[in-house]
Coordinates of C-alpha atoms in Angstrom, one line a residue:
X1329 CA -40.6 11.0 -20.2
X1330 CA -40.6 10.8 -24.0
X1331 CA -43.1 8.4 -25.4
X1332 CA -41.9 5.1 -27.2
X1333 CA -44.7 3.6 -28.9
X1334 CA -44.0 3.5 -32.7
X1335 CA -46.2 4.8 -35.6
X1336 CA -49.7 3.4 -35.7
X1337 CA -52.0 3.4 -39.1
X1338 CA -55.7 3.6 -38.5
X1339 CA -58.6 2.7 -40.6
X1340 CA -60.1 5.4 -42.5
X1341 CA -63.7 6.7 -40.8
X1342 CA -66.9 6.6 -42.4
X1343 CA -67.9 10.7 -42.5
X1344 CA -70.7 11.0 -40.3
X1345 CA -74.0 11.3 -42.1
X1346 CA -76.4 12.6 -39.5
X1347 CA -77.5 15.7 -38.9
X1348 CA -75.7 16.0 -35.6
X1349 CA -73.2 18.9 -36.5
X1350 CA -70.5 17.1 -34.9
X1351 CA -67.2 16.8 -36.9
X1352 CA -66.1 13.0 -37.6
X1353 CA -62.9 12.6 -36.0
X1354 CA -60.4 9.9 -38.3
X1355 CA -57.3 10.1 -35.7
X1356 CA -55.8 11.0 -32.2
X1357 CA -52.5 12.3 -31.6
X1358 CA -51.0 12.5 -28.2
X1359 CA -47.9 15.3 -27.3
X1360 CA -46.5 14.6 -24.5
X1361 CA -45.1 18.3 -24.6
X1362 CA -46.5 20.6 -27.2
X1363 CA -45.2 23.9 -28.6
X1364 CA -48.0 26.4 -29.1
X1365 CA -46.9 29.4 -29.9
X1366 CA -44.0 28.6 -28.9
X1367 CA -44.8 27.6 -25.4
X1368 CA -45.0 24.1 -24.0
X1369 CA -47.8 22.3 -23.1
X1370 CA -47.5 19.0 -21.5
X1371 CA -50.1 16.1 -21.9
X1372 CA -52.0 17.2 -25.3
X1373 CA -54.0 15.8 -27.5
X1374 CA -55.0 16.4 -30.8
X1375 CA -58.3 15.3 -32.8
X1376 CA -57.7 15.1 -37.0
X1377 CA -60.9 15.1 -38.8
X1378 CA -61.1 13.7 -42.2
X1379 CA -60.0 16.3 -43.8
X1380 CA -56.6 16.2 -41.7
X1381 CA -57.3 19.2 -40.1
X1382 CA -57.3 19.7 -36.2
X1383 CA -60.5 19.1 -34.6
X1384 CA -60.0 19.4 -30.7
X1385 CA -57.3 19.8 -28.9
X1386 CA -57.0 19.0 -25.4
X1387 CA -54.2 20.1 -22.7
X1388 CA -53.1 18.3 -19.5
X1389 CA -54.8 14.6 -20.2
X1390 CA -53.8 11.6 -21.0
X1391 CA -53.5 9.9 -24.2
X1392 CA -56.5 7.4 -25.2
X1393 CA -55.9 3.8 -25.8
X1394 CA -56.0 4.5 -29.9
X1395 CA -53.8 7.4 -30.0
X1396 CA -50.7 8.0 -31.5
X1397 CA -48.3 8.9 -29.2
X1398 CA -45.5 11.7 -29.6
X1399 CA -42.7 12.8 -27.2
X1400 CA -41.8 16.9 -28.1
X1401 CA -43.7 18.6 -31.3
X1402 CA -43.7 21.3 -33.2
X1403 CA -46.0 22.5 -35.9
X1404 CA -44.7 21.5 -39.2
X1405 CA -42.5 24.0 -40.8
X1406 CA -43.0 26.2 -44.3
X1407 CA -39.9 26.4 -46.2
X1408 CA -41.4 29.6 -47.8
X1409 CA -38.4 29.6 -50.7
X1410 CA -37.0 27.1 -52.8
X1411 CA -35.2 26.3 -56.0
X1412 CA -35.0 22.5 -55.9
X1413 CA -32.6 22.1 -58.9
X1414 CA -29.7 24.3 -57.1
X1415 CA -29.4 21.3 -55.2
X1416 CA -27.4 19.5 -57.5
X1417 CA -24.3 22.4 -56.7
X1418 CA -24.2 21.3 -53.0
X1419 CA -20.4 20.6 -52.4
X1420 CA -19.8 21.6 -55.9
X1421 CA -19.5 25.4 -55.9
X1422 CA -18.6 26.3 -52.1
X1423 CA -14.8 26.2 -52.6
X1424 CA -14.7 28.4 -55.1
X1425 CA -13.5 32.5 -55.3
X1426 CA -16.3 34.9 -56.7
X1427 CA -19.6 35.6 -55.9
X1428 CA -23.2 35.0 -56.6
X1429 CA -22.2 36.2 -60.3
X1430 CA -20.1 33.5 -60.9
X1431 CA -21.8 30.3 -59.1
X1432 CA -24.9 31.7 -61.5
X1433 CA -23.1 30.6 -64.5
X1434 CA -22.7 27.0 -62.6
X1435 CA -26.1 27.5 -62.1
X1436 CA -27.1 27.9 -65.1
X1437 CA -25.2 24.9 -66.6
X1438 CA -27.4 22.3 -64.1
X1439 CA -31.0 24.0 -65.5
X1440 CA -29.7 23.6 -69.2
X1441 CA -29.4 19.7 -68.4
X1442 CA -33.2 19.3 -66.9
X1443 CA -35.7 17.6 -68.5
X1444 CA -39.1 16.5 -66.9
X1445 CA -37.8 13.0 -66.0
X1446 CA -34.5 14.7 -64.8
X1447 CA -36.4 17.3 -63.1
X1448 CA -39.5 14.8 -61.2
X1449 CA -36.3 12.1 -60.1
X1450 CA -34.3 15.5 -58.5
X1451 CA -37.2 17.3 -56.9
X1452 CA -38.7 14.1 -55.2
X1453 CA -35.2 13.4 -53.5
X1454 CA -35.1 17.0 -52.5
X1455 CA -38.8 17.0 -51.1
X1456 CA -38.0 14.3 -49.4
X1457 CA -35.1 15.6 -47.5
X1458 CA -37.2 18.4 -46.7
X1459 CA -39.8 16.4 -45.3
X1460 CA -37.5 14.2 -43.1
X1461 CA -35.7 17.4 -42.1
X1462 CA -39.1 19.1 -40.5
X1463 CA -40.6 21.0 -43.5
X1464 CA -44.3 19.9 -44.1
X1465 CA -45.2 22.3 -47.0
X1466 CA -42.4 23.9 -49.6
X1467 CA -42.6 26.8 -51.7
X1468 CA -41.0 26.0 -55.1
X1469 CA -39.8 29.4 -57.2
X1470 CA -39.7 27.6 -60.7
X1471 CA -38.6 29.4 -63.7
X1472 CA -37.6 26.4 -66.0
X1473 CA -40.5 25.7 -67.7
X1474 CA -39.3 25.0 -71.5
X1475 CA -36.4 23.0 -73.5
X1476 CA -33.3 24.8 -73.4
X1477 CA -33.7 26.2 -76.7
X1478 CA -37.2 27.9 -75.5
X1479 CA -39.7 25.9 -77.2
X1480 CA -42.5 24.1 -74.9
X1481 CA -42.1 20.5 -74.6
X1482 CA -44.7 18.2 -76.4
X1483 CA -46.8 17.6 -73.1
X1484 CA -48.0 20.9 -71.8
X1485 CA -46.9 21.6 -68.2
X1486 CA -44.3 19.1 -68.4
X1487 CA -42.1 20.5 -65.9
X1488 CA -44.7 21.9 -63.9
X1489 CA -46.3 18.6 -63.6
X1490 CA -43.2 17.0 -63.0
X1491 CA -42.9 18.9 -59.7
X1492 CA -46.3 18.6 -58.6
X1493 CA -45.8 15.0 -59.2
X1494 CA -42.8 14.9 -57.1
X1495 CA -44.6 16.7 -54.0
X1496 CA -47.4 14.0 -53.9
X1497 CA -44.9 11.0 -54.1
X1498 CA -43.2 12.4 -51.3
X1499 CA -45.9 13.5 -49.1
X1500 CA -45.5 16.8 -48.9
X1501 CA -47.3 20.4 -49.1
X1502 CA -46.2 22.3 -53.0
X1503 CA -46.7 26.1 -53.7
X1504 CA -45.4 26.1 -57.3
X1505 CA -44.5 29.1 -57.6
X1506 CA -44.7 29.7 -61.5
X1507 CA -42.2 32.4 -61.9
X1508 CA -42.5 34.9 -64.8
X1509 CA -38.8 35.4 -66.6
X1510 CA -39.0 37.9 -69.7
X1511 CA -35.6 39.5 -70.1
X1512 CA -32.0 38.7 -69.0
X1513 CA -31.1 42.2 -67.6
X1514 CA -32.8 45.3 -67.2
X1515 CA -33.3 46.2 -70.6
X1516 CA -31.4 43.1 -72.0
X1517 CA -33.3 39.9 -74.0
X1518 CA -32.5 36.9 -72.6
X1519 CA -29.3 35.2 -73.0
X1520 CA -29.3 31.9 -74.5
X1521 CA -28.7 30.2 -71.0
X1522 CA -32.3 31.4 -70.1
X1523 CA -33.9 30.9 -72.7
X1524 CA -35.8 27.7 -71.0
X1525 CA -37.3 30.3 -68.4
X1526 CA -39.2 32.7 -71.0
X1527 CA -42.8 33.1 -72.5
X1528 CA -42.4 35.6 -74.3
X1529 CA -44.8 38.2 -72.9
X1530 CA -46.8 39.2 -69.6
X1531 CA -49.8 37.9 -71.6
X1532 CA -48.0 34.3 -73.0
X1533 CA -46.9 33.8 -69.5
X1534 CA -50.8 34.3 -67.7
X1535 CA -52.3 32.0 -70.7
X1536 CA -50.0 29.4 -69.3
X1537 CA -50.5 30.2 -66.0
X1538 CA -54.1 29.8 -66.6
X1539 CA -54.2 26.7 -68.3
X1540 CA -52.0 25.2 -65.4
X1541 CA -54.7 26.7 -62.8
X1542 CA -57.6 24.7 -64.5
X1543 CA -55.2 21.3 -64.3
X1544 CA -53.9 21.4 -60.4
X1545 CA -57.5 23.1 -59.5
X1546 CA -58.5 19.8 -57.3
X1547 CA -55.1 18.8 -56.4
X1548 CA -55.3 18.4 -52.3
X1549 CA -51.3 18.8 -51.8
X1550 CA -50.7 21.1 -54.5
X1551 CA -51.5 24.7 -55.0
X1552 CA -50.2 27.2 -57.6
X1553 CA -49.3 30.4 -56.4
X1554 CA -47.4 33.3 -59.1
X1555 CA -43.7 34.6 -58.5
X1556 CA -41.7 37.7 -60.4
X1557 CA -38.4 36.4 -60.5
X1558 CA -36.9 40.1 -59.9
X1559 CA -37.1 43.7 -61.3
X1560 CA -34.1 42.6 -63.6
X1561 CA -36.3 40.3 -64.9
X1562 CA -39.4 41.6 -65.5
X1563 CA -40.0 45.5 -67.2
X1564 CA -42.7 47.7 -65.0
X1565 CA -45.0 47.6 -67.8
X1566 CA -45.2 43.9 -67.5
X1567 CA -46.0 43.9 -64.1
X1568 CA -48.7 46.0 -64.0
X1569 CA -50.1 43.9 -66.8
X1570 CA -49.4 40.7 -64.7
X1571 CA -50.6 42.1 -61.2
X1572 CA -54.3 42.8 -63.3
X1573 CA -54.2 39.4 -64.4
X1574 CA -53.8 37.7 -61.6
X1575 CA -56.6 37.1 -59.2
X1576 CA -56.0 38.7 -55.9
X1577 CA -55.7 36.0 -54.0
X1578 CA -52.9 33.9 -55.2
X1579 CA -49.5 34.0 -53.2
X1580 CA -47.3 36.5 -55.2
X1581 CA -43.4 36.3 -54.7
X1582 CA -40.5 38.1 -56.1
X1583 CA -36.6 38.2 -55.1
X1584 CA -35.7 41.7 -53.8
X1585 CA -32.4 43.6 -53.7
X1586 CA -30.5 40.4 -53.1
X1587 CA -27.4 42.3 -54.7
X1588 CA -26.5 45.5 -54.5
X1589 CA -25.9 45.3 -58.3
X1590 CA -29.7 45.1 -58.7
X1591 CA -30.4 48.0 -57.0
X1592 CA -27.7 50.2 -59.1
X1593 CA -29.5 49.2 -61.9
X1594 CA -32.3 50.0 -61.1
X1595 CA -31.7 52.9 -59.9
X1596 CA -29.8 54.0 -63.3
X1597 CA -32.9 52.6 -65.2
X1598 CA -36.3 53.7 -63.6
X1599 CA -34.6 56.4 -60.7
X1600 CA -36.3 53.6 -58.3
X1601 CA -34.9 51.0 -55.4
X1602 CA -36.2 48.2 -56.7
X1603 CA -38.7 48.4 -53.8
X1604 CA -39.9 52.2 -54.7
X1605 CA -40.5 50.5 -58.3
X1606 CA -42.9 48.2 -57.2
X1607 CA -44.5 50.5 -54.7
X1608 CA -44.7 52.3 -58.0
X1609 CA -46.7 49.8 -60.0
X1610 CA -49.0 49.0 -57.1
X1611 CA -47.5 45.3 -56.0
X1612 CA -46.3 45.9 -52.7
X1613 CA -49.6 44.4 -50.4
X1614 CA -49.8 41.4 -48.1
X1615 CA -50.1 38.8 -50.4
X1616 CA -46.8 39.7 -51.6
X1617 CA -43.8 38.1 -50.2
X1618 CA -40.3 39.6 -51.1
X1619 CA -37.0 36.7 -50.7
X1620 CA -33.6 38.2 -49.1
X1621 CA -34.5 41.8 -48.9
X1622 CA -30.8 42.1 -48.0
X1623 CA -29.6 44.9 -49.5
X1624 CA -33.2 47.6 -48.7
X1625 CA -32.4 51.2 -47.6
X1626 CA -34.3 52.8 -44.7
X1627 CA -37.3 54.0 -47.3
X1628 CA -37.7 50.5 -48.6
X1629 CA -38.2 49.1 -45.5
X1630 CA -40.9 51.4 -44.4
X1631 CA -42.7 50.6 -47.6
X1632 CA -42.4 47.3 -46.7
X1633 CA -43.4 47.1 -43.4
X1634 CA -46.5 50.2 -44.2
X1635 CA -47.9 47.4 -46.9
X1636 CA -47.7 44.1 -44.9
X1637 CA -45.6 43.1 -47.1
X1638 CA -43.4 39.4 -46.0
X1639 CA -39.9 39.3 -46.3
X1640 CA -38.6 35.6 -47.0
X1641 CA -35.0 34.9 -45.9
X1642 CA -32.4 32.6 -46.5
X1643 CA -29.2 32.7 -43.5
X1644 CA -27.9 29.6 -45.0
X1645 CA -28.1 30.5 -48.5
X1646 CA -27.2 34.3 -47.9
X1647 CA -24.3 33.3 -46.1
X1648 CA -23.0 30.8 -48.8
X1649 CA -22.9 33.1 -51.7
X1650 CA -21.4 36.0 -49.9
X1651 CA -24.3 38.1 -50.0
X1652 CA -24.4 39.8 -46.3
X1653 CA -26.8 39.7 -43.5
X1654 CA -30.2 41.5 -44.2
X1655 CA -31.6 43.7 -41.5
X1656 CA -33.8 41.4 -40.5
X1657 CA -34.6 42.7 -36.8
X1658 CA -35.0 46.2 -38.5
X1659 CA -37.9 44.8 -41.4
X1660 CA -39.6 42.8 -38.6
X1661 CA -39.6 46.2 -36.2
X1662 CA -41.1 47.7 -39.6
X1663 CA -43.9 45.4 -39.5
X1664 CA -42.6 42.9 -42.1
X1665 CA -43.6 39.8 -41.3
X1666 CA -40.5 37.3 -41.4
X1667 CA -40.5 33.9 -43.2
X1668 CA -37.5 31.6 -43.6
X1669 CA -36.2 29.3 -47.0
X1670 CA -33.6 27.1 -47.9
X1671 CA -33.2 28.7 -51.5
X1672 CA -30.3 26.8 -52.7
X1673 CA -30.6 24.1 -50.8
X1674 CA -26.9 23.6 -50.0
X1675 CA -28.2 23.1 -46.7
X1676 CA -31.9 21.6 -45.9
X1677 CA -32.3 22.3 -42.3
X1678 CA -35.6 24.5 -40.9
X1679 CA -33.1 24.7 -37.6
X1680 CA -30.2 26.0 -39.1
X1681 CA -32.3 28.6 -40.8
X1682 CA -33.7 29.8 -37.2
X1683 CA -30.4 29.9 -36.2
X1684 CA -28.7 31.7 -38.8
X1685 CA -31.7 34.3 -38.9
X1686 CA -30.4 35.0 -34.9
X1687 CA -26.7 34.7 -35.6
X1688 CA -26.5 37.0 -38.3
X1689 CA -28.6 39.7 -35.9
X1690 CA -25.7 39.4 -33.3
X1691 CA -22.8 39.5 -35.4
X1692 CA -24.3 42.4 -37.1
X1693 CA -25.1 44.2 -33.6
X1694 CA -22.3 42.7 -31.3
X1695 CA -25.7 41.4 -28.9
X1696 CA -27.6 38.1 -28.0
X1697 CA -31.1 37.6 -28.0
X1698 CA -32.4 39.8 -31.0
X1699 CA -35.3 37.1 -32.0
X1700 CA -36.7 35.3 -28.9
X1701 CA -37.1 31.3 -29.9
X1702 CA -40.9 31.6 -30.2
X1703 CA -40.3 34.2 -33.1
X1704 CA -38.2 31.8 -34.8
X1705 CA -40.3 29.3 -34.8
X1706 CA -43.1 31.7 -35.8
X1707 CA -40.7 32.4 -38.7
X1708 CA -39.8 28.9 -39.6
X1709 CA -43.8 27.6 -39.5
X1710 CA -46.6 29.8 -39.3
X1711 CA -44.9 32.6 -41.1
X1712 CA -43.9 30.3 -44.2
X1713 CA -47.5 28.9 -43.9
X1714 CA -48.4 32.5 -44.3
X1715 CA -46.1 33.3 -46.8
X1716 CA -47.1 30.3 -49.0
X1717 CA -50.9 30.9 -48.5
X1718 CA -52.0 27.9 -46.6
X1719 CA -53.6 30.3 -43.9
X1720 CA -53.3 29.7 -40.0
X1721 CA -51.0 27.7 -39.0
X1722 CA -51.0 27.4 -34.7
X1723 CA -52.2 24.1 -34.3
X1724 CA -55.7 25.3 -33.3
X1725 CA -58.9 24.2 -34.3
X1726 CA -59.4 24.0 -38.9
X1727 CA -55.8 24.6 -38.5
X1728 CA -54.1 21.6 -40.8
X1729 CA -52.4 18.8 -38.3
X1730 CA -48.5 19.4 -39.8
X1731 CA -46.4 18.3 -37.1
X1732 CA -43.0 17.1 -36.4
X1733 CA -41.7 15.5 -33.2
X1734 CA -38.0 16.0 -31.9
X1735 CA -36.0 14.0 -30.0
X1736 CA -35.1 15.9 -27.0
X1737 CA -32.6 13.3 -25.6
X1738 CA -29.7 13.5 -28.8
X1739 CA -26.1 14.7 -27.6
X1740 CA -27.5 18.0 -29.3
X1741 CA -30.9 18.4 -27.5
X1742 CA -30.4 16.6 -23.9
X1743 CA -30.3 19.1 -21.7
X1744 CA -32.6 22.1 -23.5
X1745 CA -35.9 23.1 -22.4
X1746 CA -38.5 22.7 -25.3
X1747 CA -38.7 26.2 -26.1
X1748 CA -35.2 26.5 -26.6
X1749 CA -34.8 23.5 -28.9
X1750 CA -34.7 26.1 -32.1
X1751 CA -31.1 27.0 -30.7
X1752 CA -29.9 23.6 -29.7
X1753 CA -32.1 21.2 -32.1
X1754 CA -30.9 20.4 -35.9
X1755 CA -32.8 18.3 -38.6
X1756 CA -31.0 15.0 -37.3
X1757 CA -33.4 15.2 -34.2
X1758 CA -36.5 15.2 -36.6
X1759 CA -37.9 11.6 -35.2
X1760 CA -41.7 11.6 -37.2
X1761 CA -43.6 14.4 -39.4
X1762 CA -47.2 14.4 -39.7
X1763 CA -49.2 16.0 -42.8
X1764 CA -52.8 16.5 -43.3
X1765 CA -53.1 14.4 -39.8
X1766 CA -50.7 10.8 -41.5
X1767 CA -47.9 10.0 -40.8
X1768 CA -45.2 10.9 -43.6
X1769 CA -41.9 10.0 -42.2
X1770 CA -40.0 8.3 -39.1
X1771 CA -36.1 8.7 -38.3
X1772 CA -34.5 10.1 -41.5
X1773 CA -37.1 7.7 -44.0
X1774 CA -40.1 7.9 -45.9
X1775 CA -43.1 5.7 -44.1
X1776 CA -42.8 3.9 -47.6
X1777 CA -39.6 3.3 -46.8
X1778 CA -37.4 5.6 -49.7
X1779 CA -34.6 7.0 -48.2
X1780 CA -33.5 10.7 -49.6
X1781 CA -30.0 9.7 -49.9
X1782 CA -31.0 7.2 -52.1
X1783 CA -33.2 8.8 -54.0
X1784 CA -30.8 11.3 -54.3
X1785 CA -28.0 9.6 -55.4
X1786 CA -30.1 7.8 -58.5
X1787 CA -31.0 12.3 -59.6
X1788 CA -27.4 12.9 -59.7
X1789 CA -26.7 10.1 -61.5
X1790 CA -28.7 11.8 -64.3
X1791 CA -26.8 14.6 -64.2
X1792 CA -23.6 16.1 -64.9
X1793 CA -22.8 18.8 -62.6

């Protein structure tokens, strides 16, 4: 039986100050099933320390008097790829002939009307749906960093911080993915349309990058992790400058052979895949994480898989646009760890994702069951955890408490054994989210009581799509 008790606040604990070695626990959560690994457990409960990290957990008891208490849950998923301005296209673009070509130009129009005002009020509605929807940590690929013209705004980081500002409103884990953009085309300067994206050089670009580092350094829900935006994008020479720069362990991301366009060019340019190029100037390792991947050949993928490298995809998005089904099964097998994003956001739904990663496998093979459920969700949380470097994520202990509950007993759900709820289960049956061990949202609202639609509706307003 689903629990019924509704959300409970606690007082914040006093951190112990003996020298006991025992770690202060601030709340109790009680599962009454609990996917691990995509199992269930019945009866568990979880201890959050101060840091809202997962203390103890404990299988097959019953919850204590102070407990929250949860019917189904899941660990909180990691949308591992994210462009929250393409949001403003949803049921603008989808009727229209063409392909990713021509919704770019649409595309383009909405990021030449942000501003940091515009930007903060569209992000926090879109992190927002996210959170309600099951995602408990986001990775934003953000390349709009200046006025349209290309010249920095008076406030330094103004769109950066606009972002990060719209993550802690909301409650909800940011990558910002600061996203190097440095020509138009393989061998092209920008066009005007992109000028807002540019730095100038590899060099410009890490000063910034820098400089940002030093101001988000203590943030608790924000991190700042470094994205290529693609091989059209940015020349060899700049990468290997860019990969020196960096330090080692920030989160690296880059789209990859989303079109087959890109890989022709490349080709014609450097004699590379795009993958072979960046095997070629020493990027491909497991701190790299490569979005779509659709379009790799057989070599790229054993590059791929050979350097740990995580492939981020997007069904919903990928489907939209008309760019075809990426061999997903075939990376994986390749030893490609698999992530999952929304990209576009037309559609914000971790379930949907899930599914359209396994859809897309049996349409493209004719047969059922390519992913099991428990590698969905491995996909859909740990894997975007991964992906977005916010380590282990398998609701263990000094694993963060992210969590959301599901109903089970919806006209979609009723009926499905927990482990099968990735098939059945959409973002509608989110009921609570947990991050960092609080309560973040209940039934479709913020616990402060915004709804996304709302604060939706007051972005667009702003705009002029």
């Amino acid at each position: 039986m689903r629990a019924t008790s509704g959300p409970k606040r606690w007082p914040a604990s006093a951190v112990c100050a003996c020298p006991c070695g025992k770690t202060e626990v601030s709340a109790g959560y009680w599962c009454a099933s609990l996917l691990i690994d995509g199992t269930a457990s019945a009866g568990v409960r979880l201890e959050v320390d101060v840091a809202g990290r997962i203390a103890r957990v404990q299988r097959g008891v019953a919850a204590e008097a102070a407990d929250i208490r949860l019917g189904t849950v899941m660990p909180g998923f990691g949308n591992a790829h994210s462009h929250a301005f393409h949001r403003a296209l949803r049921g603008q673009t989808h009727g229209e002939d063409g392909d990713f070509w021509l919704w770019r130009e649409r595309m383009f129009r909405v990021a030449a009307q942000l501003d940091p005002s515009r930007y903060q009020a569209l992000a926090t509605a879109v992190f927002a749906e996210m959170l309600v929807s099951g995602y408990t940590a986001v990775g934003e690929f953000h390349y709009v960093h200046h006025r349209p013209s290309g010249e920095p705004y008076e406030t330094e980081h103004a769109m950066e911080l606009a972002l990060a500002a719209a993550a802690r409103q909301v409650g909800i884990r940011l990558l910002l993915l600061d996203t190097v953009y440095l020509q138009g085309s393989i061998g092209r300067d920008l066009a005007p349309e992109q000028r807002a994206f540019g730095d100038g050089s590899a060099a410009g670009w890490l000063t910034r990058w820098q400089s940002l580092r030093s101001q988000l350094a203590r943030d608790e829900l924000v991190t700042l992790g470094a994205a290529l935006h693609s091989v059209r994008a940015v020349p060899p020479d700049a990468m290997r400058e860019l990969l020196h720069g960096l330090p080692p362990e920030v989160p690296l991301h880059i789209h990859l052979s989303e079109q087959p366009q890109e890989n022709e060019d490349c080709l014609a340019a450097y004699g590379l895949t795009p993958t072979g190029l960046l095997h070629t100037v020493g990027a491909l390792s497991p701190r790299l994480s490569v979005v779509h991947a659709t379009h790799v050949r057989d070599d790229d993928r054993k590059l791929l898989g050979d350097a740990g490298v995580t492939v981020v995809m997007c069904p919903t998005t990928e489907a939209d646009l008309g760019d075809g089904i990426g061999p997903a099964l075939a990376l994986a097998s390749a030893g490609t760890p698999i992530a999952l994003g929304s990209d576009q956001n037309a559609v914000i739904d971790p379930f949907l994702e899930m599914r359209g990663l396994e859809m897309g496998e049996r349409l493209a093979s004719q047969k059922r069951g390519r992913f099991a459920p428990a590698e969905l969700l491995t996909g859909a949380s740990t894997g975007g955890y991964a992906a977005l470097g916010l380590g282990r994520h398998r609701l263990q202990p000094g694993d963060p408490c992210d969590l959301v509950e599901i109903s089970t007993t919806s006209v979609r759900t009723i009926g499905s054994v927990p482990e099968q709820l990735a098939l059945t289960a959409t973002a509608s049956d989110v009921v609570r989210v947990v991050v960092g061990g609080r309560l973040v949202a209940e039934c479709g609202q913020l616990v402060g009581g915004a709804w996304p639609a709302t604060l939706m509706a007051d972005a667009l307003d702003r705009l002029s799509t």
